[in-house]
mmCIF file of C-alpha atoms in Angstrom:
data_model
loop_
_atom_site.group_PDB
_atom_site.id
_atom_site.type_symbol
_atom_site.label_atom_id
_atom_site.label_comp_id
_atom_site.label_asym_id
_atom_site.label_seq_id
_atom_site.Cartn_x
_atom_site.Cartn_y
_atom_site.Cartn_z
ATOM 1 C CA UNK L 1 45.984 27.338 -36.591
ATOM 2 C CA UNK L 2 44.408 30.750 -36.961
ATOM 3 C CA UNK L 3 40.921 29.228 -36.929
ATOM 4 C CA UNK L 4 41.643 27.396 -33.658
ATOM 5 C CA UNK L 5 42.924 30.589 -32.056
ATOM 6 C CA UNK L 6 39.818 32.438 -33.256
ATOM 7 C CA UNK L 7 37.524 29.797 -31.700
ATOM 8 C CA UNK L 8 39.458 29.919 -28.422
ATOM 9 C CA UNK L 9 39.211 33.701 -28.314
ATOM 10 C CA UNK L 10 35.479 33.539 -29.069
ATOM 11 C CA UNK L 11 35.006 31.042 -26.242
ATOM 12 C CA UNK L 12 36.802 33.314 -23.806
ATOM 13 C CA UNK L 13 34.696 36.249 -24.952
ATOM 14 C CA UNK L 14 31.487 34.347 -24.165
ATOM 15 C CA UNK L 15 32.646 33.986 -20.568
ATOM 16 C CA UNK L 16 32.831 37.756 -20.136
ATOM 17 C CA UNK L 17 29.893 40.157 -19.777
ATOM 18 C CA UNK L 18 29.383 42.189 -22.920
ATOM 19 C CA UNK L 19 29.755 45.981 -22.742
ATOM 20 C CA UNK L 20 26.644 47.912 -23.717
ATOM 21 C CA UNK L 21 26.811 50.644 -26.316
ATOM 22 C CA UNK L 22 25.180 54.032 -25.990
ATOM 23 C CA UNK L 23 22.247 53.027 -28.158
ATOM 24 C CA UNK L 24 21.287 50.003 -26.085
ATOM 25 C CA UNK L 25 18.436 49.953 -23.605
ATOM 26 C CA UNK L 26 19.310 51.111 -20.075
ATOM 27 C CA UNK L 27 19.476 48.477 -17.343
ATOM 28 C CA UNK L 28 17.645 48.965 -14.069
ATOM 29 C CA UNK L 29 19.940 48.101 -11.173
ATOM 30 C CA UNK L 30 18.573 47.339 -7.720
ATOM 31 C CA UNK L 31 20.425 46.633 -4.480
ATOM 32 C CA UNK L 32 20.950 42.958 -3.737
ATOM 33 C CA UNK L 33 18.899 41.527 -0.842
ATOM 34 C CA UNK L 34 20.917 41.448 2.357
ATOM 35 C CA UNK L 35 18.461 39.849 4.773
ATOM 36 C CA UNK L 36 19.103 36.130 5.072
ATOM 37 C CA UNK L 37 17.703 34.259 8.112
ATOM 38 C CA UNK L 38 20.780 32.038 8.332
ATOM 39 C CA UNK L 39 23.024 35.105 8.589
ATOM 40 C CA UNK L 40 20.851 36.490 11.384
ATOM 41 C CA UNK L 41 21.170 33.252 13.354
ATOM 42 C CA UNK L 42 24.963 33.279 12.957
ATOM 43 C CA UNK L 43 25.149 36.863 14.221
ATOM 44 C CA UNK L 44 23.148 35.938 17.307
ATOM 45 C CA UNK L 45 26.012 33.930 18.829
ATOM 46 C CA UNK L 46 29.758 33.933 18.237
ATOM 47 C CA UNK L 47 29.860 30.252 19.230
ATOM 48 C CA UNK L 48 27.310 29.354 16.541
ATOM 49 C CA UNK L 49 29.215 31.482 14.048
ATOM 50 C CA UNK L 50 32.478 29.731 14.922
ATOM 51 C CA UNK L 51 31.017 26.228 14.559
ATOM 52 C CA UNK L 52 29.106 26.911 11.345
ATOM 53 C CA UNK L 53 31.918 28.814 9.640
ATOM 54 C CA UNK L 54 34.497 26.157 10.541
ATOM 55 C CA UNK L 55 32.406 23.350 9.045
ATOM 56 C CA UNK L 56 31.382 25.419 6.005
ATOM 57 C CA UNK L 57 34.940 26.533 5.258
ATOM 58 C CA UNK L 58 36.297 23.016 5.753
ATOM 59 C CA UNK L 59 33.936 21.536 3.174
ATOM 60 C CA UNK L 60 34.419 24.501 0.835
ATOM 61 C CA UNK L 61 38.169 23.779 0.689
ATOM 62 C CA UNK L 62 37.521 20.176 -0.419
ATOM 63 C CA UNK L 63 37.254 20.002 -4.232
ATOM 64 C CA UNK L 64 34.419 17.947 -5.718
ATOM 65 C CA UNK L 65 35.151 16.267 -9.064
ATOM 66 C CA UNK L 66 33.602 13.711 -11.390
ATOM 67 C CA UNK L 67 35.507 10.449 -11.900
ATOM 68 C CA UNK L 68 35.140 7.347 -13.972
ATOM 69 C CA UNK L 69 37.159 4.765 -12.133
ATOM 70 C CA UNK L 70 40.524 6.426 -11.495
ATOM 71 C CA UNK L 71 40.173 8.908 -14.373
ATOM 72 C CA UNK L 72 38.920 12.390 -13.639
ATOM 73 C CA UNK L 73 36.373 13.587 -16.180
ATOM 74 C CA UNK L 74 37.628 17.178 -16.202
ATOM 75 C CA UNK L 75 36.038 17.854 -19.600
ATOM 76 C CA UNK L 76 32.536 17.110 -18.353
ATOM 77 C CA UNK L 77 30.338 20.184 -17.813
ATOM 78 C CA UNK L 78 29.207 18.877 -14.426
ATOM 79 C CA UNK L 79 32.799 18.660 -13.248
ATOM 80 C CA UNK L 80 33.299 22.276 -14.344
ATOM 81 C CA UNK L 81 30.171 23.361 -12.491
ATOM 82 C CA UNK L 82 31.211 21.821 -9.187
ATOM 83 C CA UNK L 83 34.892 22.597 -9.542
ATOM 84 C CA UNK L 84 34.768 26.150 -10.886
ATOM 85 C CA UNK L 85 31.442 28.014 -11.101
ATOM 86 C CA UNK L 86 28.139 26.399 -10.057
ATOM 87 C CA UNK L 87 26.216 29.565 -10.939
ATOM 88 C CA UNK L 88 26.815 33.103 -12.148
ATOM 89 C CA UNK L 89 26.935 34.536 -8.616
ATOM 90 C CA UNK L 90 29.063 32.053 -6.728
ATOM 91 C CA UNK L 91 32.362 30.287 -7.095
ATOM 92 C CA UNK L 92 32.617 26.617 -6.143
ATOM 93 C CA UNK L 93 33.953 27.643 -2.734
ATOM 94 C CA UNK L 94 31.115 30.083 -2.007
ATOM 95 C CA UNK L 95 28.474 27.642 -3.278
ATOM 96 C CA UNK L 96 29.532 24.859 -0.915
ATOM 97 C CA UNK L 97 30.003 27.360 1.898
ATOM 98 C CA UNK L 98 26.481 28.753 1.441
ATOM 99 C CA UNK L 99 24.948 25.269 1.358
ATOM 100 C CA UNK L 100 26.692 24.318 4.594
ATOM 101 C CA UNK L 101 25.648 27.569 6.294
ATOM 102 C CA UNK L 102 22.010 26.767 5.482
ATOM 103 C CA UNK L 103 22.377 23.121 6.512
ATOM 104 C CA UNK L 104 23.995 23.952 9.861
ATOM 105 C CA UNK L 105 21.537 26.690 10.847
ATOM 106 C CA UNK L 106 18.163 25.838 9.290
ATOM 107 C CA UNK L 107 18.853 22.094 9.356
ATOM 108 C CA UNK L 108 18.369 21.734 5.581
ATOM 109 C CA UNK L 109 19.909 23.077 2.397
ATOM 110 C CA UNK L 110 18.583 23.049 -1.161
ATOM 111 C CA UNK L 111 20.074 23.818 -4.571
ATOM 112 C CA UNK L 112 17.957 23.912 -7.723
ATOM 113 C CA UNK L 113 19.216 22.460 -10.991
ATOM 114 C CA UNK L 114 18.811 24.932 -13.849
ATOM 115 C CA UNK L 115 18.978 23.969 -17.536
ATOM 116 C CA UNK L 116 19.604 25.854 -20.755
ATOM 117 C CA UNK L 117 17.436 25.784 -23.893
ATOM 118 C CA UNK L 118 19.021 22.510 -24.993
ATOM 119 C CA UNK L 119 18.116 20.962 -21.627
ATOM 120 C CA UNK L 120 21.714 20.825 -20.507
ATOM 121 C CA UNK L 121 22.543 21.432 -16.854
ATOM 122 C CA UNK L 122 24.010 24.937 -16.642
ATOM 123 C CA UNK L 123 23.624 26.075 -13.018
ATOM 124 C CA UNK L 124 23.223 24.919 -9.439
ATOM 125 C CA UNK L 125 21.492 27.669 -7.468
ATOM 126 C CA UNK L 126 21.122 27.566 -3.652
ATOM 127 C CA UNK L 127 17.599 28.155 -2.326
ATOM 128 C CA UNK L 128 16.665 29.849 0.919
ATOM 129 C CA UNK L 129 15.262 26.895 2.928
ATOM 130 C CA UNK L 130 12.861 29.185 4.799
ATOM 131 C CA UNK L 131 11.095 29.726 1.454
ATOM 132 C CA UNK L 132 10.975 26.035 0.515
ATOM 133 C CA UNK L 133 8.143 23.730 1.624
ATOM 134 C CA UNK L 134 8.334 20.002 0.834
ATOM 135 C CA UNK L 135 5.218 18.040 -0.178
ATOM 136 C CA UNK L 136 4.654 14.325 -0.798
ATOM 137 C CA UNK L 137 2.438 13.261 -3.690
ATOM 138 C CA UNK L 138 -0.057 10.690 -2.408
ATOM 139 C CA UNK L 139 -0.281 8.469 -5.470
ATOM 140 C CA UNK L 140 3.385 8.172 -6.465
ATOM 141 C CA UNK L 141 5.041 9.043 -3.160
ATOM 142 C CA UNK L 142 7.331 11.490 -4.956
ATOM 143 C CA UNK L 143 8.603 14.564 -3.139
ATOM 144 C CA UNK L 144 7.862 18.013 -4.553
ATOM 145 C CA UNK L 145 9.191 21.356 -3.342
ATOM 146 C CA UNK L 146 7.200 24.582 -3.398
ATOM 147 C CA UNK L 147 9.597 27.539 -3.688
ATOM 148 C CA UNK L 148 8.314 31.030 -2.880
ATOM 149 C CA UNK L 149 10.141 33.433 -5.165
ATOM 150 C CA UNK L 150 11.011 37.086 -4.525
ATOM 151 C CA UNK L 151 8.175 38.286 -6.745
ATOM 152 C CA UNK L 152 5.609 36.328 -4.726
ATOM 153 C CA UNK L 153 5.062 33.571 -7.279
ATOM 154 C CA UNK L 154 5.411 29.875 -6.457
ATOM 155 C CA UNK L 155 7.645 27.451 -8.309
ATOM 156 C CA UNK L 156 7.101 23.702 -8.008
ATOM 157 C CA UNK L 157 10.169 21.486 -8.421
ATOM 158 C CA UNK L 158 10.346 17.705 -8.390
ATOM 159 C CA UNK L 159 12.818 16.097 -6.013
ATOM 160 C CA UNK L 160 15.098 15.121 -8.911
ATOM 161 C CA UNK L 161 15.610 18.799 -9.767
ATOM 162 C CA UNK L 162 16.719 19.763 -6.247
ATOM 163 C CA UNK L 163 19.856 18.833 -4.319
ATOM 164 C CA UNK L 164 18.750 18.207 -0.720
ATOM 165 C CA UNK L 165 21.110 18.125 2.262
ATOM 166 C CA UNK L 166 20.167 17.812 5.931
ATOM 167 C CA UNK L 167 21.861 18.164 9.282
ATOM 168 C CA UNK L 168 19.748 15.252 10.508
ATOM 169 C CA UNK L 169 16.515 14.042 8.992
ATOM 170 C CA UNK L 170 14.122 11.355 10.246
ATOM 171 C CA UNK L 171 12.430 10.899 6.863
ATOM 172 C CA UNK L 172 14.695 12.403 4.198
ATOM 173 C CA UNK L 173 12.171 15.174 3.600
ATOM 174 C CA UNK L 174 12.342 17.491 6.594
ATOM 175 C CA UNK L 175 15.280 18.428 8.811
ATOM 176 C CA UNK L 176 15.774 19.458 12.426
ATOM 177 C CA UNK L 177 16.543 23.159 12.799
ATOM 178 C CA UNK L 178 19.893 23.186 14.605
ATOM 179 C CA UNK L 179 19.583 26.642 16.167
ATOM 180 C CA UNK L 180 16.314 25.643 17.862
ATOM 181 C CA UNK L 181 18.079 22.730 19.552
ATOM 182 C CA UNK L 182 20.567 25.161 21.101
ATOM 183 C CA UNK L 183 18.066 27.938 21.852
ATOM 184 C CA UNK L 184 17.874 27.409 25.617
ATOM 185 C CA UNK L 185 21.660 27.273 26.010
ATOM 186 C CA UNK L 186 22.107 30.407 23.915
ATOM 187 C CA UNK L 187 19.401 32.306 25.836
ATOM 188 C CA UNK L 188 20.901 31.330 29.200
ATOM 189 C CA UNK L 189 24.364 32.401 28.069
ATOM 190 C CA UNK L 190 22.959 35.719 26.839
ATOM 191 C CA UNK L 191 21.282 36.367 30.219
ATOM 192 C CA UNK L 192 24.543 35.690 32.076
ATOM 193 C CA UNK L 193 26.391 38.131 29.795
ATOM 194 C CA UNK L 194 23.748 40.811 30.307
ATOM 195 C CA UNK L 195 24.050 40.442 34.085
ATOM 196 C CA UNK L 196 27.854 40.682 33.883
ATOM 197 C CA UNK L 197 27.686 43.839 31.761
ATOM 198 C CA UNK L 198 25.375 45.421 34.330
ATOM 199 C CA UNK L 199 27.930 44.632 37.028
ATOM 200 C CA UNK L 200 30.726 45.999 34.886
ATOM 201 C CA UNK L 201 29.108 49.448 34.846
ATOM 202 C CA UNK L 202 29.092 49.510 38.652
ATOM 203 C CA UNK L 203 32.738 48.561 39.233
ATOM 204 C CA UNK L 204 34.359 50.588 42.052
ATOM 205 C CA UNK L 205 31.511 53.112 42.091
ATOM 206 C CA UNK L 206 30.787 52.748 45.820
ATOM 207 C CA UNK L 207 32.749 54.800 48.413
ATOM 208 C CA UNK L 208 32.511 54.202 52.174
ATOM 209 C CA UNK L 209 33.227 57.074 54.600
ATOM 210 C CA UNK L 210 33.863 56.329 58.264
ATOM 211 C CA UNK L 211 33.196 59.253 60.628
ATOM 212 C CA UNK L 212 34.046 59.575 64.328
ATOM 213 C CA UNK L 213 31.076 59.282 66.655
ATOM 214 C CA UNK L 214 31.111 62.945 67.639
ATOM 215 C CA UNK L 215 30.647 64.042 63.999
ATOM 216 C CA UNK L 216 26.928 63.986 63.304
ATOM 217 C CA UNK L 217 24.051 66.004 61.954
ATOM 218 C CA UNK L 218 24.869 69.085 59.850
ATOM 219 C CA UNK L 219 28.605 68.716 60.487
ATOM 220 C CA UNK L 220 28.591 65.193 58.931
ATOM 221 C CA UNK L 221 26.601 66.414 55.911
ATOM 222 C CA UNK L 222 29.038 69.287 55.467
ATOM 223 C CA UNK L 223 31.988 66.867 55.675
ATOM 224 C CA UNK L 224 30.428 64.622 52.967
ATOM 225 C CA UNK L 225 29.903 67.553 50.609
ATOM 226 C CA UNK L 226 33.470 68.716 51.166
ATOM 227 C CA UNK L 227 34.759 65.206 50.450
ATOM 228 C CA UNK L 228 32.821 64.964 47.177
ATOM 229 C CA UNK L 229 34.065 68.381 46.113
ATOM 230 C CA UNK L 230 37.709 67.393 46.704
ATOM 231 C CA UNK L 231 37.132 64.000 45.050
ATOM 232 C CA UNK L 232 35.804 65.550 41.816
ATOM 233 C CA UNK L 233 38.425 68.299 41.785
ATOM 234 C CA UNK L 234 41.270 65.774 41.968
ATOM 235 C CA UNK L 235 39.723 63.456 39.352
ATOM 236 C CA UNK L 236 39.429 60.694 41.910
ATOM 237 C CA UNK L 237 43.181 60.604 42.463
ATOM 238 C CA UNK L 238 44.063 62.650 45.592
ATOM 239 C CA UNK L 239 41.753 63.251 48.542
ATOM 240 C CA UNK L 240 42.535 65.312 51.679
ATOM 241 C CA UNK L 241 40.628 64.004 54.695
ATOM 242 C CA UNK L 242 40.155 65.622 58.060
ATOM 243 C CA UNK L 243 41.386 63.907 61.166
ATOM 244 C CA UNK L 244 39.249 60.974 62.162
ATOM 245 C CA UNK L 245 37.627 60.403 58.726
ATOM 246 C CA UNK L 246 38.453 57.280 56.713
ATOM 247 C CA UNK L 247 37.508 56.512 53.075
ATOM 248 C CA UNK L 248 37.401 53.129 51.329
ATOM 249 C CA UNK L 249 35.970 51.794 48.075
ATOM 250 C CA UNK L 250 33.612 48.920 47.398
ATOM 251 C CA UNK L 251 35.506 46.670 44.969
ATOM 252 C CA UNK L 252 33.262 44.604 42.734
ATOM 253 C CA UNK L 253 34.307 41.964 40.212
ATOM 254 C CA UNK L 254 33.471 43.106 36.649
ATOM 255 C CA UNK L 255 32.581 39.554 35.601
ATOM 256 C CA UNK L 256 30.441 37.204 37.605
ATOM 257 C CA UNK L 257 32.212 33.962 38.466
ATOM 258 C CA UNK L 258 29.464 31.937 36.809
ATOM 259 C CA UNK L 259 30.013 33.653 33.458
ATOM 260 C CA UNK L 260 33.017 31.512 32.581
ATOM 261 C CA UNK L 261 31.168 28.343 33.555
ATOM 262 C CA UNK L 262 28.176 29.326 31.413
ATOM 263 C CA UNK L 263 30.445 30.126 28.473
ATOM 264 C CA UNK L 264 32.210 26.777 28.792
ATOM 265 C CA UNK L 265 28.896 24.914 28.996
ATOM 266 C CA UNK L 266 27.615 26.720 25.897
ATOM 267 C CA UNK L 267 30.728 25.888 23.892
ATOM 268 C CA UNK L 268 30.562 22.267 25.023
ATOM 269 C CA UNK L 269 26.894 21.934 24.022
ATOM 270 C CA UNK L 270 27.432 23.582 20.638
ATOM 271 C CA UNK L 271 30.392 21.288 19.987
ATOM 272 C CA UNK L 272 28.278 18.282 20.977
ATOM 273 C CA UNK L 273 25.429 19.239 18.627
ATOM 274 C CA UNK L 274 27.807 19.814 15.708
ATOM 275 C CA UNK L 275 29.923 16.709 16.519
ATOM 276 C CA UNK L 276 33.069 18.818 16.895
ATOM 277 C CA UNK L 277 36.024 18.686 19.300
ATOM 278 C CA UNK L 278 35.351 21.421 21.926
ATOM 279 C CA UNK L 279 38.897 22.735 21.487
ATOM 280 C CA UNK L 280 37.999 23.882 17.964
ATOM 281 C CA UNK L 281 35.447 26.247 19.509
ATOM 282 C CA UNK L 282 37.878 27.768 21.994
ATOM 283 C CA UNK L 283 37.334 25.391 24.920
ATOM 284 C CA UNK L 284 40.934 24.923 26.050
ATOM 285 C CA UNK L 285 40.098 22.927 29.182
ATOM 286 C CA UNK L 286 40.808 19.649 27.354
ATOM 287 C CA UNK L 287 43.268 20.955 24.738
ATOM 288 C CA UNK L 288 46.246 19.338 26.434
ATOM 289 C CA UNK L 289 44.730 15.874 26.228
ATOM 290 C CA UNK L 290 45.354 15.551 22.507
ATOM 291 C CA UNK L 291 47.681 16.979 19.909
ATOM 292 C CA UNK L 292 46.658 19.267 17.071
ATOM 293 C CA UNK L 293 46.974 16.355 14.638
ATOM 294 C CA UNK L 294 44.665 14.193 16.751
ATOM 295 C CA UNK L 295 42.128 17.007 16.927
ATOM 296 C CA UNK L 296 42.252 17.405 13.143
ATOM 297 C CA UNK L 297 41.740 13.672 12.628
ATOM 298 C CA UNK L 298 38.835 13.720 15.077
ATOM 299 C CA UNK L 299 37.273 16.656 13.236
ATOM 300 C CA UNK L 300 37.625 14.931 9.864
ATOM 301 C CA UNK L 301 36.330 11.593 11.179
ATOM 302 C CA UNK L 302 33.422 12.655 13.400
ATOM 303 C CA UNK L 303 32.385 15.937 11.815
ATOM 304 C CA UNK L 304 33.319 16.034 8.140
ATOM 305 C CA UNK L 305 33.162 12.397 7.006
ATOM 306 C CA UNK L 306 29.347 12.049 7.417
ATOM 307 C CA UNK L 307 28.878 15.397 5.649
ATOM 308 C CA UNK L 308 31.146 14.396 2.772
ATOM 309 C CA UNK L 309 29.360 11.076 2.329
ATOM 310 C CA UNK L 310 25.968 12.821 2.219
ATOM 311 C CA UNK L 311 27.260 15.252 -0.427
ATOM 312 C CA UNK L 312 28.752 12.479 -2.572
ATOM 313 C CA UNK L 313 25.607 10.341 -2.452
ATOM 314 C CA UNK L 314 23.349 13.278 -3.345
ATOM 315 C CA UNK L 315 25.578 14.410 -6.216
ATOM 316 C CA UNK L 316 25.837 10.892 -7.632
ATOM 317 C CA UNK L 317 22.082 10.346 -7.488
ATOM 318 C CA UNK L 318 20.901 13.751 -8.736
ATOM 319 C CA UNK L 319 23.619 14.602 -11.305
ATOM 320 C CA UNK L 320 24.280 11.172 -12.857
ATOM 321 C CA UNK L 321 22.036 8.882 -14.860
ATOM 322 C CA UNK L 322 21.593 5.214 -13.887
ATOM 323 C CA UNK L 323 23.609 4.243 -16.978
ATOM 324 C CA UNK L 324 26.492 6.484 -15.927
ATOM 325 C CA UNK L 325 26.525 5.112 -12.393
ATOM 326 C CA UNK L 326 26.574 1.566 -13.789
ATOM 327 C CA UNK L 327 29.522 2.548 -16.005
ATOM 328 C CA UNK L 328 31.574 3.621 -12.962
ATOM 329 C CA UNK L 329 30.926 7.362 -12.903
ATOM 330 C CA UNK L 330 30.899 8.937 -9.447
ATOM 331 C CA UNK L 331 31.498 12.245 -7.705
ATOM 332 C CA UNK L 332 34.258 12.332 -5.110
ATOM 333 C CA UNK L 333 35.156 15.011 -2.588
ATOM 334 C CA UNK L 334 38.868 15.282 -1.824
ATOM 335 C CA UNK L 335 39.029 15.250 1.983
ATOM 336 C CA UNK L 336 42.841 15.326 1.893
ATOM 337 C CA UNK L 337 42.689 18.896 0.587
ATOM 338 C CA UNK L 338 41.855 19.971 4.148
ATOM 339 C CA UNK L 339 45.360 18.868 5.170
ATOM 340 C CA UNK L 340 47.111 21.193 2.733
ATOM 341 C CA UNK L 341 47.841 23.710 5.490
ATOM 342 C CA UNK L 342 49.623 21.032 7.558
ATOM 343 C CA UNK L 343 52.890 20.028 5.879
ATOM 344 C CA UNK L 344 53.570 17.315 8.476
ATOM 345 C CA UNK L 345 50.170 15.632 8.145
ATOM 346 C CA UNK L 346 50.292 15.856 4.341
ATOM 347 C CA UNK L 347 53.772 14.309 4.219
ATOM 348 C CA UNK L 348 52.759 11.498 6.565
ATOM 349 C CA UNK L 349 49.728 10.601 4.442
ATOM 350 C CA UNK L 350 51.751 10.738 1.214
ATOM 351 C CA UNK L 351 54.521 8.542 2.633
ATOM 352 C CA UNK L 352 52.125 5.890 3.929
ATOM 353 C CA UNK L 353 50.325 5.722 0.566
ATOM 354 C CA UNK L 354 53.581 5.348 -1.354
ATOM 355 C CA UNK L 355 54.897 2.658 1.006
ATOM 356 C CA UNK L 356 51.793 0.484 0.575
ATOM 357 C CA UNK L 357 51.578 1.002 -3.197
ATOM 358 C CA UNK L 358 48.317 2.935 -3.022
ATOM 359 C CA UNK L 359 49.854 5.935 -4.829
ATOM 360 C CA UNK L 360 52.902 6.405 -7.021
ATOM 361 C CA UNK L 361 55.476 9.157 -6.547
ATOM 362 C CA UNK L 362 54.248 11.033 -9.615
ATOM 363 C CA UNK L 363 50.621 10.848 -8.456
ATOM 364 C CA UNK L 364 51.650 12.473 -5.192
ATOM 365 C CA UNK L 365 53.689 15.070 -7.066
ATOM 366 C CA UNK L 366 50.753 15.919 -9.334
ATOM 367 C CA UNK L 367 48.589 16.455 -6.263
ATOM 368 C CA UNK L 368 51.257 18.854 -4.980
ATOM 369 C CA UNK L 369 51.361 20.643 -8.376
ATOM 370 C CA UNK L 370 54.910 19.460 -9.061
ATOM 371 C CA UNK L 371 56.329 18.037 -12.313
ATOM 372 C CA UNK L 372 56.777 14.247 -12.647
ATOM 373 C CA UNK L 373 60.150 12.548 -12.201
ATOM 374 C CA UNK L 374 61.624 9.614 -14.173
ATOM 375 C CA UNK L 375 60.570 6.285 -12.690
ATOM 376 C CA UNK L 376 57.883 7.899 -10.570
ATOM 377 C CA UNK L 377 55.000 6.054 -12.244
ATOM 378 C CA UNK L 378 55.920 2.665 -10.772
ATOM 379 C CA UNK L 379 54.049 1.497 -7.696
ATOM 380 C CA UNK L 380 56.324 0.660 -4.773
ATOM 381 C CA UNK L 381 55.992 -1.310 -1.566
ATOM 382 C CA UNK L 382 58.160 -1.656 1.525
ATOM 383 C CA UNK L 383 60.823 -4.387 1.370
ATOM 384 C CA UNK L 384 60.205 -5.419 4.975
ATOM 385 C CA UNK L 385 56.731 -6.779 4.164
ATOM 386 C CA UNK L 386 55.967 -10.451 3.437
ATOM 387 C CA UNK L 387 52.799 -12.487 2.837
ATOM 388 C CA UNK L 388 51.227 -13.860 6.017
ATOM 389 C CA UNK L 389 51.106 -17.441 4.764
ATOM 390 C CA UNK L 390 54.851 -17.462 4.091
ATOM 391 C CA UNK L 391 55.679 -16.132 7.552
ATOM 392 C CA UNK L 392 53.457 -18.839 9.066
ATOM 393 C CA UNK L 393 55.542 -21.472 7.239
ATOM 394 C CA UNK L 394 58.773 -20.096 8.684
ATOM 395 C CA UNK L 395 59.908 -17.897 5.798
ATOM 396 C CA UNK L 396 62.022 -14.901 6.776
ATOM 397 C CA UNK L 397 62.343 -11.516 5.121
ATOM 398 C CA UNK L 398 65.382 -11.123 2.886
ATOM 399 C CA UNK L 399 66.511 -7.497 2.664
ATOM 400 C CA UNK L 400 67.844 -8.086 -0.847
ATOM 401 C CA UNK L 401 64.600 -9.573 -2.132
ATOM 402 C CA UNK L 402 61.975 -7.451 -3.851
ATOM 403 C CA UNK L 403 58.235 -8.069 -3.555
ATOM 404 C CA UNK L 404 58.875 -11.272 -1.630
ATOM 405 C CA UNK L 405 60.148 -13.252 -4.652
ATOM 406 C CA UNK L 406 63.065 -14.864 -2.765
ATOM 407 C CA UNK L 407 60.819 -15.677 0.198
ATOM 408 C CA UNK L 408 58.237 -17.220 -2.097
ATOM 409 C CA UNK L 409 60.861 -19.584 -3.521
ATOM 410 C CA UNK L 410 62.079 -20.418 -0.040
ATOM 411 C CA UNK L 411 58.565 -21.183 1.124
ATOM 412 C CA UNK L 412 57.918 -23.423 -1.875
ATOM 413 C CA UNK L 413 61.143 -25.404 -1.305
ATOM 414 C CA UNK L 414 60.152 -26.049 2.288
#
C-alpha cells in the first residue's frame, strides 16, 4: 500500500514545475509575444468579434473524447490530451478556442503533433496560420507544411503531423480568409460610423439670431458681441435679449439615419458568412419570429454541426491508426454539452432518449454527475408504442402490455 501511495505521489510531482535551488543556473525570462494577426482582425470589428467568439466558445465547451464503441477510453493518453491539457500552455478549452479563432479569421487553423523521446504523442500545439505555407510534393502528391519559427528558421512537417481545419476549402490544402470576404462591408460600416461621430461633435452648436430690420451695421455687431458675452457668462442656460431680437438653435441628429441600416446590414452579412442566426449577433429585427430554443437548435444545426464533423474526421484520421479505426476507435465531440446552460432543453433531450430506449436513467444521471439509482440500468420504452406491422393487421395497444408482447400474441392469433 505504501509503495502505491509513493508512486501516486511521484506521478503528481512530475505534473508540477520543479523549484530551482540557489545553486542552479538562472533562467532568462522574456515577455510572451502579444501580436497575433487573428486578434487584430477581431479587434477591428465588434461584429466579427461577436461571431468568432460565439463559435469558438461553443466548440470549446464541447468535450472531445476517445471511444471504442460505447466505451470511453479515458485511460488513453490521447483522450487525456484532448480532454485535459493538449499542451503545456493551454487547457483543452483554450486549445479548441484558439483553433476556432484562427479558422474563423484566417480561414485555416493548424496544430502540430509533438512527440517525446519514445515517439509517443505528448502535445498538440496550435500554429499561427500566417506563418504556415502548404506545399504539394509532385511525385507522391503528399502535402507538406513549411512553418516559419520565431527564430527565423523553417520547419517542414508532413500532413500527417499537422491537424488541419478550414472554414471552407476548395482543395483541402488552402482556405478562404473569412475577414477578406467581409472587408467591403466592414469598411462601409466604419465610414458610416466616422461620419456619425463627426456629426455628433456638431450637435446643437449652431445659434440663429433674428434682428429687426432697423438694427444693422455696427449696432448689429455690438448686439452679437453682447449676446455671446451673456451666453458664455450664463453657461448657455439664461440669455437676456433686447426687444426685437430672437434666438434659436440649429438642432442636429447625433446619429445619421442610415447608420442603423448600415449596422443591420453588416450584422446580417456577418451572420450569413458564418452561417449563424442574425439574432445571435444582436439583430433583433427577426427575434420574435422564433423562440430561444429554436435559435439554439438552428445554431447547432447550421453552424456547429459542420464544424464538429470536420473536427471529428480530422482527429480520427490524424490521431488514430488504421488498425484502431478498424477496431471501432473514434473521437466524438459531445454537442449536448452546449445545452448544459438550458435546463429545459437538457431535460427534453434526456426524456426523449429515455422514452425511446436510446439511453438508460443511470446513463443520463452519470452525464449530470449524479449517482446511479437501483433499476436505472434497464432500457425503457413507452408503453403506447407498437410495431407498424401489428397495427396494420388491426392490433390495438394494450395499456397493461409491456414491449408489445400482448399485441404480438393477438396479431398472431388473427
